[in-house]
Structure formats: structure tokens, C-alpha cells
Coordinates of C-alpha atoms and ligand atoms in Angstrom, one line a residue:
M1 CA -8.6 34.8 3.7
A2 CA -9.4 31.2 2.5
D3 CA -11.8 32.9 0.0
N4 CA -9.0 34.6 -1.9
K5 CA -6.9 31.4 -1.8
T6 CA -9.9 29.4 -3.1
I7 CA -10.3 31.8 -6.1
E8 CA -6.6 31.6 -6.7
M9 CA -6.7 27.8 -6.6
Q10 CA -9.7 27.6 -8.9
D11 CA -7.9 29.9 -11.3
V12 CA -4.7 27.8 -11.4
L13 CA -6.8 24.6 -11.8
R14 CA -8.5 26.2 -14.8
K15 CA -5.2 27.3 -16.3
Q16 CA -3.5 23.9 -15.8
R17 CA -6.4 22.0 -17.3
S18 CA -6.6 24.3 -20.3
A19 CA -2.8 24.1 -20.9
H20 CA -3.1 20.3 -20.6
T21 CA -6.0 20.1 -23.0
Q22 CA -4.3 22.3 -25.6
M23 CA -1.0 20.4 -25.4
R24 CA -2.4 16.9 -25.5
P25 CA -0.7 14.6 -26.5
E26 CA 2.4 15.8 -24.7
P27 CA 5.6 14.0 -25.8
M28 CA 7.2 11.5 -23.3
D29 CA 10.3 13.7 -23.3
L30 CA 8.3 16.5 -21.7
R31 CA 7.0 14.2 -19.0
K32 CA 10.6 13.0 -18.4
D33 CA 11.8 16.6 -18.2
R34 CA 9.3 17.3 -15.5
I35 CA 10.5 14.3 -13.5
K36 CA 14.1 15.4 -14.0
R37 CA 13.4 18.9 -12.8
A38 CA 11.7 17.5 -9.7
M39 CA 14.8 15.4 -9.1
R40 CA 17.1 18.4 -9.6
L41 CA 15.0 20.5 -7.2
L42 CA 15.5 17.9 -4.5
T43 CA 19.2 17.3 -5.2
E44 CA 20.2 21.0 -5.5
H45 CA 18.3 21.9 -2.3
S46 CA 18.7 18.8 -0.3
E47 CA 20.6 20.5 2.5
D48 CA 18.1 23.4 2.8
L49 CA 15.2 20.9 2.8
C50 CA 16.8 18.8 5.6
K51 CA 17.4 21.9 7.6
V52 CA 13.8 23.1 7.5
M53 CA 12.5 19.7 8.2
S54 CA 14.7 19.6 11.3
A55 CA 13.5 23.0 12.3
D56 CA 9.9 22.0 11.8
F57 CA 10.2 18.9 14.0
G58 CA 12.4 20.5 16.7
N59 CA 15.0 18.0 15.8
R60 CA 15.2 15.5 12.9
S61 CA 18.5 13.9 11.8
P62 CA 19.7 15.3 8.4
H63 CA 21.0 11.8 7.7
Q64 CA 17.5 10.3 8.2
S65 CA 15.9 13.1 6.2
M66 CA 18.4 12.4 3.4
I67 CA 17.5 8.8 3.3
T68 CA 13.7 9.0 3.8
D69 CA 12.8 12.3 2.1
I70 CA 15.5 13.2 -0.4
A71 CA 17.4 10.2 -1.7
G72 CA 14.4 7.8 -1.5
T73 CA 12.4 10.2 -3.6
V74 CA 15.1 11.0 -6.1
N75 CA 15.6 7.2 -6.5
F76 CA 11.9 6.8 -7.1
G77 CA 12.1 9.4 -9.9
K78 CA 15.0 7.4 -11.5
Y79 CA 12.8 4.3 -11.3
C80 CA 9.9 6.1 -13.0
L81 CA 12.2 7.4 -15.8
K82 CA 13.4 3.8 -16.4
K83 CA 10.0 2.2 -16.4
M84 CA 7.6 4.8 -17.9
D85 CA 8.1 4.0 -21.6
G86 CA 7.0 0.4 -20.8
W87 CA 4.2 1.5 -18.6
S88 CA 2.7 3.8 -21.2
K89 CA 2.6 1.2 -24.0
P90 CA -1.0 0.4 -25.1
S91 CA -2.0 -3.1 -24.1
K92 CA -3.5 -5.3 -26.8
R93 CA -6.7 -7.1 -25.9
S94 CA -8.4 -10.0 -27.5
V95 CA -11.8 -9.7 -29.3
Q96 CA -14.5 -12.4 -29.5
F97 CA -14.2 -15.0 -32.2
P98 CA -14.4 -14.5 -35.2
L99 CA -14.0 -10.7 -35.0
G100 CA -10.2 -10.9 -35.0
L101 CA -10.2 -12.8 -38.3
L102 CA -12.4 -10.1 -39.7
G103 CA -9.9 -7.4 -38.8
A104 CA -11.3 -6.0 -35.5
K105 CA -8.8 -4.6 -33.0
A106 CA -9.0 -3.8 -29.3
E107 CA -6.5 -2.1 -27.0
V108 CA -6.2 -0.2 -23.8
R109 CA -4.4 3.1 -23.9
Y110 CA -3.1 4.6 -20.6
E111 CA -3.8 8.3 -21.0
P112 CA -3.2 11.2 -18.7
K113 CA -6.2 12.2 -16.6
G114 CA -5.4 15.9 -16.5
V115 CA -4.8 17.8 -13.3
V116 CA -4.1 15.8 -10.1
G117 CA -4.3 17.3 -6.6
I118 CA -1.9 16.2 -3.9
L119 CA -2.7 16.7 -0.2
S120 CA 0.3 15.6 1.9
P121 CA 1.0 15.1 5.6
W122 CA 3.9 16.3 7.9
N123 CA 5.6 13.1 8.8
F124 CA 7.6 12.7 5.6
P125 CA 6.7 16.1 4.1
V126 CA 9.0 16.0 1.1
N127 CA 8.7 12.3 0.2
L128 CA 5.0 12.2 0.5
T129 CA 4.6 15.3 -1.8
F130 CA 7.3 14.6 -4.4
G131 CA 6.9 10.7 -4.4
P132 CA 3.3 10.9 -5.8
L133 CA 4.3 13.8 -8.0
M134 CA 6.9 11.7 -9.9
Q135 CA 4.3 9.2 -10.9
I136 CA 1.7 11.9 -11.6
F137 CA 4.2 13.4 -14.1
A138 CA 5.2 10.0 -15.5
A139 CA 1.5 9.5 -16.4
G140 CA 1.5 12.8 -18.2
N141 CA -0.5 14.9 -15.7
R142 CA -0.1 18.3 -14.1
A143 CA -0.3 18.8 -10.4
M144 CA -1.5 21.1 -7.6
I145 CA -0.1 20.5 -4.1
K146 CA -1.3 21.4 -0.6
P147 CA 1.3 20.3 1.9
S148 CA 0.8 20.2 5.7
E149 CA 0.6 23.2 7.9
F150 CA 2.4 21.3 10.7
T151 CA 5.7 21.4 8.8
E152 CA 5.2 25.0 7.8
K153 CA 8.8 26.0 7.0
T154 CA 9.2 22.9 4.7
S155 CA 5.9 23.7 3.0
L156 CA 6.9 27.3 2.4
L157 CA 10.3 26.2 1.0
M158 CA 8.6 23.6 -1.3
E159 CA 6.3 26.4 -2.5
E160 CA 9.2 28.6 -3.3
L161 CA 11.2 25.9 -5.1
V162 CA 8.3 24.6 -7.2
E163 CA 7.8 28.2 -8.4
E164 CA 11.5 28.2 -9.4
Y165 CA 11.5 24.9 -11.2
F166 CA 8.0 24.7 -12.8
T167 CA 5.6 27.0 -14.5
P168 CA 2.4 27.4 -12.6
D169 CA 0.4 25.6 -15.3
E170 CA 2.7 22.5 -14.7
C171 CA 2.8 22.4 -10.9
A172 CA 1.8 24.7 -8.1
V173 CA 1.9 24.6 -4.3
F174 CA -0.7 26.2 -2.0
T175 CA 0.1 26.6 1.7
G176 CA -2.2 27.2 4.6
G177 CA -4.2 25.6 7.3
P178 CA -7.2 23.2 7.4
E179 CA -9.5 25.7 5.8
V180 CA -7.3 25.9 2.7
A181 CA -7.0 22.1 2.8
A182 CA -10.8 21.7 2.9
A183 CA -11.2 24.2 0.0
F184 CA -8.5 22.4 -1.9
S185 CA -10.3 19.0 -1.5
E186 CA -13.4 20.5 -3.0
L187 CA -11.8 21.5 -6.3
P188 CA -12.9 19.6 -9.4
F189 CA -9.6 17.8 -10.0
D190 CA -9.3 14.9 -12.4
H191 CA -7.9 12.9 -9.5
L192 CA -6.9 13.6 -5.9
V193 CA -4.3 11.8 -3.8
F194 CA -4.5 12.3 -0.1
T195 CA -2.0 11.0 2.4
G196 CA -3.0 11.5 6.0
S197 CA -5.2 10.2 8.8
T198 CA -8.3 8.1 8.3
A199 CA -10.5 10.7 9.9
T200 CA -9.4 13.5 7.5
G201 CA -9.5 10.9 4.6
R202 CA -13.2 10.5 5.2
K203 CA -13.7 14.3 4.9
V204 CA -11.6 14.4 1.7
M205 CA -13.6 11.6 0.1
E206 CA -16.8 13.3 1.0
A207 CA -15.6 16.6 -0.5
A208 CA -14.3 14.9 -3.6
S209 CA -17.6 13.1 -4.1
K210 CA -19.4 16.3 -4.9
N211 CA -17.5 16.5 -8.1
L212 CA -17.1 12.8 -8.5
V213 CA -13.3 13.2 -8.3
P214 CA -11.6 9.8 -8.1
V215 CA -9.4 9.6 -5.0
T216 CA -6.4 7.7 -3.8
L217 CA -6.4 7.6 0.0
E218 CA -3.1 6.7 1.7
L219 CA -4.2 6.5 5.3
G220 CA -3.0 5.1 8.6
G221 CA -4.0 2.4 11.1
K222 CA -2.7 -0.1 13.6
S223 CA -0.2 -2.3 11.8
P224 CA 0.4 -5.4 13.9
V225 CA 3.5 -7.5 14.3
F226 CA 3.0 -11.2 14.6
M227 CA 5.9 -13.0 16.3
G228 CA 5.8 -16.7 15.9
E229 CA 7.3 -19.2 18.3
S230 CA 10.1 -19.9 15.8
A231 CA 11.1 -16.2 15.5
D232 CA 14.7 -15.1 16.4
F233 CA 13.6 -12.7 19.1
A234 CA 16.9 -10.8 19.3
K235 CA 16.9 -10.1 15.6
A236 CA 13.2 -9.4 15.4
G237 CA 13.5 -7.0 18.4
E238 CA 16.3 -5.1 16.6
R239 CA 14.2 -4.8 13.4
V240 CA 11.1 -3.7 15.3
A241 CA 13.2 -1.2 17.2
L242 CA 14.5 0.3 14.0
G243 CA 11.1 0.6 12.4
K244 CA 9.5 1.9 15.6
M245 CA 12.2 4.5 16.5
M246 CA 12.9 5.9 13.0
N247 CA 11.2 9.4 12.9
A248 CA 10.3 8.7 16.6
G249 CA 7.5 6.3 15.4
Q250 CA 5.8 8.9 13.3
I251 CA 5.5 6.6 10.4
C252 CA 2.2 5.4 8.9
L253 CA 3.7 1.9 8.6
A254 CA 5.4 1.8 12.0
P255 CA 4.8 -1.4 13.9
D256 CA 1.9 -0.4 16.1
Y257 CA 1.7 -3.3 18.5
L258 CA 3.3 -6.7 19.0
Y259 CA 1.5 -10.0 19.3
V260 CA 3.8 -12.6 20.9
P261 CA 3.5 -16.1 22.3
E262 CA 2.8 -15.9 26.1
S263 CA 5.9 -17.9 26.9
K264 CA 8.2 -15.6 24.9
Q265 CA 6.9 -12.2 26.0
D266 CA 9.9 -11.3 28.1
E267 CA 12.3 -12.5 25.4
A268 CA 10.5 -10.4 22.8
I269 CA 10.5 -7.3 25.0
H270 CA 14.2 -7.8 25.8
G271 CA 14.9 -8.0 22.0
V272 CA 13.2 -4.6 21.4
W273 CA 14.8 -3.1 24.5
Q274 CA 18.3 -4.2 23.4
G275 CA 17.7 -3.2 19.7
T276 CA 16.7 0.3 20.9
A277 CA 19.6 0.7 23.3
N278 CA 22.1 -0.4 20.6
M279 CA 20.9 2.4 18.2
Y280 CA 20.1 5.1 20.8
P281 CA 22.3 4.7 23.9
T282 CA 21.1 8.3 24.7
M283 CA 18.3 10.3 23.1
L284 CA 17.9 13.8 24.5
E285 CA 21.1 15.2 22.9
N286 CA 21.2 12.6 20.2
E287 CA 20.7 14.2 16.8
D288 CA 19.8 10.8 15.3
Y289 CA 16.6 10.6 17.4
A290 CA 13.7 12.8 16.1
S291 CA 11.5 15.0 18.3
L292 CA 7.7 14.7 18.2
V293 CA 6.3 17.2 15.7
S294 CA 4.1 19.3 18.0
D295 CA 3.1 19.8 21.6
R296 CA -0.3 18.5 20.8
H297 CA 1.1 15.3 19.5
F298 CA 3.5 15.0 22.4
D299 CA 0.6 15.5 24.9
R300 CA -1.5 12.9 23.1
L301 CA 1.2 10.3 23.5
Q302 CA 1.8 11.1 27.2
D303 CA -1.9 10.9 27.8
M304 CA -2.0 7.5 26.0
V305 CA 0.7 6.1 28.3
A306 CA -1.0 7.6 31.4
D307 CA -4.3 6.0 30.4
A308 CA -2.7 2.6 29.9
R309 CA -1.0 2.9 33.3
D310 CA -4.3 3.9 35.0
K311 CA -6.0 0.9 33.5
G312 CA -3.4 -1.5 34.7
A313 CA -0.7 -1.8 32.1
E314 CA 2.9 -2.2 33.1
V315 CA 4.9 0.7 31.6
I316 CA 8.5 0.0 30.6
E317 CA 10.6 3.0 29.5
V318 CA 13.6 2.1 27.3
N319 CA 15.9 4.8 28.7
P320 CA 19.4 3.2 28.6
G321 CA 21.2 6.6 29.3
N322 CA 18.9 7.2 32.4
E323 CA 18.0 10.6 31.0
D324 CA 15.6 13.0 32.5
F325 CA 13.0 13.4 29.8
G326 CA 10.6 15.2 32.2
S327 CA 12.7 18.3 32.6
S328 CA 13.5 18.7 28.9
N329 CA 11.4 20.7 26.4
A330 CA 12.9 19.0 23.4
R331 CA 9.6 17.1 22.8
K332 CA 11.6 13.8 22.9
M333 CA 10.1 10.7 24.3
P334 CA 11.8 7.4 25.0
L335 CA 10.4 4.2 23.6
T336 CA 7.6 3.2 26.0
I337 CA 6.6 -0.5 26.0
L338 CA 3.2 -1.3 27.5
K339 CA 2.8 -4.8 28.9
G340 CA -0.6 -6.3 29.8
V341 CA -2.7 -4.0 27.6
T342 CA -6.5 -4.3 27.3
D343 CA -8.9 -3.2 24.6
D344 CA -10.3 -0.4 26.6
M345 CA -6.9 1.5 26.6
K346 CA -6.4 4.3 24.1
A347 CA -3.2 2.6 23.1
M348 CA -5.3 -0.2 21.6
Q349 CA -7.9 2.0 20.1
E350 CA -6.0 4.7 18.2
E351 CA -3.2 4.6 15.8
I352 CA -0.1 5.3 18.0
F353 CA 2.1 7.2 15.6
G354 CA 4.9 7.7 18.1
P355 CA 7.4 5.7 20.3
V356 CA 4.8 3.7 22.3
L357 CA 4.7 0.0 21.8
P358 CA 1.9 -2.2 23.3
V359 CA 2.6 -5.9 23.6
K360 CA -0.2 -8.5 23.5
T361 CA 0.2 -12.2 24.0
Y362 CA -1.5 -15.3 22.6
S363 CA -1.5 -18.9 23.5
R364 CA -2.5 -20.0 19.9
I365 CA -1.7 -17.9 16.8
E366 CA -5.4 -18.1 15.8
E367 CA -6.2 -15.7 18.7
A368 CA -3.9 -13.1 17.1
I369 CA -5.4 -13.7 13.7
D370 CA -9.0 -13.3 15.0
Y371 CA -8.0 -10.1 16.9
V372 CA -6.6 -8.5 13.8
N373 CA -9.7 -9.6 11.7
E374 CA -12.1 -8.1 14.3
N375 CA -10.4 -4.7 14.0
D376 CA -9.9 -2.3 11.1
R377 CA -7.9 -3.6 8.2
P378 CA -4.4 -2.4 8.8
L379 CA -2.0 -0.7 6.4
G380 CA 0.9 -3.0 7.1
L381 CA 1.2 -6.5 8.7
Y382 CA 4.4 -8.1 9.8
Y383 CA 5.3 -11.7 10.5
F384 CA 8.5 -12.9 12.1
G385 CA 9.3 -16.6 12.2
E386 CA 10.7 -19.5 10.3
D387 CA 7.5 -21.7 10.4
S388 CA 6.3 -21.6 6.8
D389 CA 2.9 -23.2 7.6
E390 CA 2.3 -20.6 10.3
R391 CA 3.4 -17.8 8.0
K392 CA 1.0 -19.0 5.3
Q393 CA -1.8 -19.2 7.8
V394 CA -1.2 -15.6 9.1
L395 CA -1.0 -14.2 5.5
S396 CA -3.9 -16.1 4.1
K397 CA -6.3 -15.6 7.0
T398 CA -5.8 -11.8 7.3
I399 CA -6.2 -8.7 5.1
S400 CA -3.9 -5.7 5.1
G401 CA -2.6 -3.1 2.6
G402 CA 0.8 -4.8 2.4
V403 CA 3.1 -7.3 4.3
T404 CA 6.8 -7.5 5.2
V405 CA 8.0 -10.9 6.4
N406 CA 10.8 -11.0 8.9
D407 CA 11.1 -7.3 9.1
V408 CA 8.8 -4.2 9.3
I409 CA 8.0 -1.4 6.8
F410 CA 10.4 -2.6 4.1
H411 CA 7.7 -3.4 1.5
V412 CA 7.1 0.3 1.0
S413 CA 10.7 0.8 -0.1
M414 CA 10.3 -1.7 -2.9
E415 CA 9.6 0.6 -5.8
D416 CA 8.1 -2.0 -8.0
L417 CA 5.4 -3.1 -5.4
P418 CA 2.2 -1.1 -5.2
F419 CA 1.8 0.7 -1.9
G420 CA -1.6 1.4 -0.4
G421 CA -4.1 0.4 2.2
V422 CA -7.4 -1.4 2.3
G423 CA -10.7 -0.3 3.9
P424 CA -10.0 2.2 6.7
S425 CA -6.2 2.1 5.9
G426 CA -6.9 3.5 2.4
M427 CA -7.9 2.8 -1.2
G428 CA -5.9 2.8 -4.4
S429 CA -2.1 2.7 -4.5
Y430 CA 1.0 4.2 -6.0
H431 CA 4.5 2.9 -6.7
G432 CA 4.9 0.1 -9.3
V433 CA 3.0 -0.1 -12.5
E434 CA -0.2 0.2 -10.4
G435 CA 0.7 3.8 -9.5
F436 CA 1.2 4.8 -13.1
R437 CA -2.2 3.2 -13.9
E438 CA -3.8 4.9 -10.8
F439 CA -3.0 8.3 -12.4
S440 CA -3.9 7.3 -15.9
H441 CA -7.2 6.8 -17.6
A442 CA -7.4 3.3 -19.0
R443 CA -9.1 4.1 -22.3
S444 CA -10.6 1.3 -24.3
V445 CA -10.3 1.7 -28.0
Y446 CA -12.1 -0.8 -30.3
T447 CA -11.8 -0.6 -34.1
Q448 CA -14.6 -2.2 -36.1
P449 CA -13.8 -4.1 -39.4
K450 CA -15.3 -3.0 -42.7
I451 CA -17.8 -5.9 -42.8
D452 CA -21.2 -5.4 -41.2
V453 CA -20.5 -7.2 -37.9
A454 CA -23.9 -6.4 -36.4
K455 CA -25.8 -8.0 -39.3
L456 CA -23.4 -11.0 -39.3
G457 CA -23.9 -11.5 -35.6
G458 CA -27.7 -11.3 -35.8
F459 CA -27.8 -8.1 -33.6
K460 CA -29.6 -6.1 -36.4
P461 CA -33.3 -6.2 -36.9
P462 CA -35.2 -7.7 -38.5
Y463 CA -34.2 -10.5 -36.0
G464 CA -34.4 -14.0 -37.3
A465 CA -32.3 -17.2 -37.7
A466 CA -29.0 -15.5 -37.3
T467 CA -30.1 -14.0 -34.1
E468 CA -31.2 -17.3 -32.7
K469 CA -28.0 -18.9 -33.7
A470 CA -25.9 -16.2 -32.0
V471 CA -27.9 -16.5 -28.8
K472 CA -27.5 -20.3 -28.7
T473 CA -23.7 -20.0 -29.3
M474 CA -23.3 -17.4 -26.5
M475 CA -25.3 -19.5 -24.1
K476 CA -23.6 -22.9 -24.9
Ligands
NAD1 P1 -3.9 14.8 8.7 O1 -5.0 13.9 8.2 O2 -4.1 15.6 9.9 O3 -3.4 15.8 7.6 C1 -3.0 15.5 6.3 C2 -3.3 16.7 5.3 O4 -4.7 16.9 5.3 C3 -2.7 18.0 5.7 O5 -2.1 18.6 4.5 C4 -3.8 18.8 6.2 O6 -3.6 20.2 5.8 C5 -5.0 18.3 5.4 N1 -6.3 18.5 6.0 C6 -6.6 18.9 7.3 N2 -7.9 19.0 7.4 C7 -8.5 18.8 6.2 C8 -9.8 18.8 5.7 N3 -10.9 19.1 6.4 N4 -10.0 18.5 4.4 C9 -8.9 18.2 3.6 N5 -7.7 18.2 4.0 C10 -7.4 18.5 5.3 O7 -2.7 13.8 8.8 P2 -1.3 14.1 9.5 O8 -1.4 14.3 11.0 O9 -0.6 15.2 8.7 O10 -0.5 12.7 9.2 C11 -0.6 11.6 10.1 C12 -1.5 10.6 9.5 O11 -1.2 10.3 8.2 C13 -1.4 9.3 10.2 O12 -2.7 8.7 10.4 C14 -0.6 8.4 9.3 O13 -0.8 7.0 9.4 C15 -1.1 8.9 8.0 N6 -0.1 8.7 6.9 C16 -0.3 7.7 6.0 C17 0.6 7.5 5.0 C18 0.4 6.5 3.9 O14 1.2 6.5 2.9 N7 -0.6 5.6 4.0 C19 1.9 8.1 5.1 C20 2.1 9.1 6.1 C21 1.1 9.3 7.0

């Protein structure tokens, strides 16, 4: 089965690359038209897309889907349309003295790479497919997409809609399971963007390395929240609750665990409890609160909580409506705070990716900094507090993909900031001018003046006085 698909994918890649090569250079208007079509696809089918996402999850609020997957992505398309003329301007570079006086010129041109592959996950299935696509188009490329098998209905609808709005040599979607994904990651693309787990990211990079395909890896990790003594714990709790409970915690940038001053632990937990209760007084029948995407994912989180309990953590369920989650099959789980966690617990070893929130305490902020530095570099890092020296210390002594101060997650929604991880949380980025450059080839173009520069500079045999003079000048 995967074999036929592989042949089909190889064929489409050949056709896309050939069309791209023949039509180079494509006018900016065509790039813009592709972005506009992608925006139209999302706008004209927003309701259907929200419906299938909800069906795939079990329940997912159409309001949330409109914000996170539809409007957020359309807005990103608008941003690309506004910025791309500026992004694509060649950048003039200096040449060594006195070449400029002699008429030499140097510039970098940002040119399309060709065909870019997109492998996307299930948690924001539309956003994480069409978001990269907007910038891939802005940079003048064509695209092949393999969306997640976990949100199958959404993937099938995206396949159908892309067929309607694009020719197969501009953009094509391939659906299927992990075998199709693995075959996809082996294709000799001009660039490959993968969004998903660190474990799969390793496989993707290994597969891409066979053809030396450059990769952008948007991965996950354990994004910590530092709460300083000076934090407003009620406000911080509310903001953490919003970031943790949206999409039921199934967000790559979700606050993974809290690090709070020992003396403020209860206040911090109360803040999160109250913030959650304010937004979700009930959860089981509440359409605003998402289900966990699969039974496997649900069981993994239940097991994580049981493991923490067995190893001595105090388990606090935030269940303001006193609902009976145990007898429901809605795959909904209340926010579960773990107090007194230790490093041997699964909750402190794996990315959580759901509504479970471990809380660690420190007596000095340096302990929290050291802990974060001893573990994998996270995708996001959050600091709450008004102490600017402490904030500087936390930011300058740690490394993470990005940072939000006095809130969580928000840096990703700033379209002009590059978004990406570092080390095990990813490599490369998109959004901002950096994303345009990620999907472009920075081509250096140097124009030599008429005069014989090599002879003038003493680089041309027979070597002699001019050579010695040039060496001396360079080493001075
Ligand atoms: P996943 O790694 O299981 O799957 C992602 C994609 O990889 C899917 O399309 C899947 O079909 C494909 N895939 C599966 N096996 C493959 C293989 N052997 N070779 C190539 N591709 C393969 O991730 P997921 O469960 O869908 O998503 C959750 C993870 O994604 C979390 O770790 C989360 O942090 C991360 N994530 C990161 C970002 C980001 O922007 N950094 C955003 C969302 C999710």
C-alpha cells in the first residue's frame, strides 16, 4: 500500500520540481495569489474545518478552533502578504577595500528553494499545516503536505480542499499512517519542515540526511514556568490556567511545570485553581473544554498521574463542578496538579502535553535555573514577576526556543518574532523574516570589475612584491 503511495509521492515531487524549474523566476503576484487562495480556502471552509476538528478530538470548541486554527492562520497569511515584498529584496553587502571603488558589487538574493515538504501534527492540525505553507509560498516554493493520521477527518478534508484550490504541481496533500509519513520523510525535497515530537523528529532528520535535505524541526519539550517572589500569584495563576487548559493542554508550548518559591506554593496553586474554575466551572458537558485526542493519549496521562501518586506526589484535581470523570467516556480530564514531585516520576521525565501540572519549589531562584539547565533545552520558558534583576538573571542564565514574560505561550502569536526550538526542542524557525529566509536560499552574487583584481591584489603568479604587500596588509 505504502509502495503505491511512495511512487505517487515521488511522481508529484518530480512534477512540482520540474514546473518550478521551468517557471523560475515566478512573479511575486503568483506567490501572493497562492497565499490568497490558501486564505480563501480557510475562510470559505472554516465551519467545515472546525466541525471535523471537533469530530477528530471527540470535542473541541469551534470558537477555539476559529481562533487557533482558522483566524490565526488567515491573519498570518495577511502578515506575509504585507511583508513579503520587503523580505524578498536583495540585501547589498560590502566588498573589501578598494574593490568598491573599482566597481565590484556584492549582494545576497533570497531565492526559492524549490519544493518544500510539510509533516504536521494533530494538535493544531490546520494551523500547523497552513501556517508554514503561507511562508513557503511567500518565499516562492511549492509544497507537499503529509498531515497527521490522528486527526484523520481533518486530514482528508484538507486533502480534498487543497485539490480544489491548487493544481497538484503547486501544492498536494498525502494522507496515511506512519509508513506513509516515513516514506514522505525520505523524499529528496529541497527543504522539509516537521512539526511533532522530539522522538519522531530524530527519525525525520535521519531520513532527510540520506538526501542531505535541510530540515526545520518544530519539536516539543518541557517548558518551565518560573514564578518569582514578586509575582502576582492570582494573575499568574489565571494566565497559566488559560495556557494549560486551552486545547486541554495539548499544546507544544503549554506550561509544562511550575517552579515556585517554597513559601508561595499554596498561593501559586490556589491562583491556578481559581483561574481554571473561573474559565471552566464544569468540564464534561462544557463545549469550551477540549477532549484528549485519543484513548492512547488519555491512558498515558492517567498512567502519569498514577505513577506520580504511587511515588508520593499529592494529587489535586481541579474539579469545581464535582463531576464524575470516571464514568464518562468523553476522554475529558480535569486539570490535575501534582505537588511534591520528584525526578523519578514520569511527569518530570516526559513532555506532559495534557492537563497535568507538576509544581516544584525552590528556596533560591538559582536552584530552578540549575534544574532547567541540567535538562533538555525547552521550547518555551516563562517568567512571572516584577523583579527586573531576577528576570534578567533567569533569561540570561538559561536557554530556550523562546520566552514570554508575565504570561505563557504568547510569543508564538507575535507574527514578527521567529518561532522555533533549540537542541531537543527543535532547530530552525518560521514566522518573521527568519521564516521567509528559512524557506529561501540565500544566494551570494558577486560582480567583478573590469580591472584585473587578481593581478592588482598580488594573487596571480608569478608572486612577488605585490603579493607580499597584500599579505602584510591583510595581517596588519
Ligand atoms: P508525532 O511526532 O507523533 O507526529 C507528527 C507527524 O509525524 C505526523 O504527521 C505523523 O504522521 C508523522 N510521523 C509519524 N511517524 C513518522 C516517521 N517514522 N517518520 C516521519 N514522520 C512520522 O507528533 P504528534 O503526536 O502528532 O504531536 C505532538 C508532538 O508535537 C508534541 O511533542 C508537541 O510538543 C509537538 N509539537 C510541536 C510544535 C512546535 O511548533 N514546536 C507544535 C505542535 C506540536
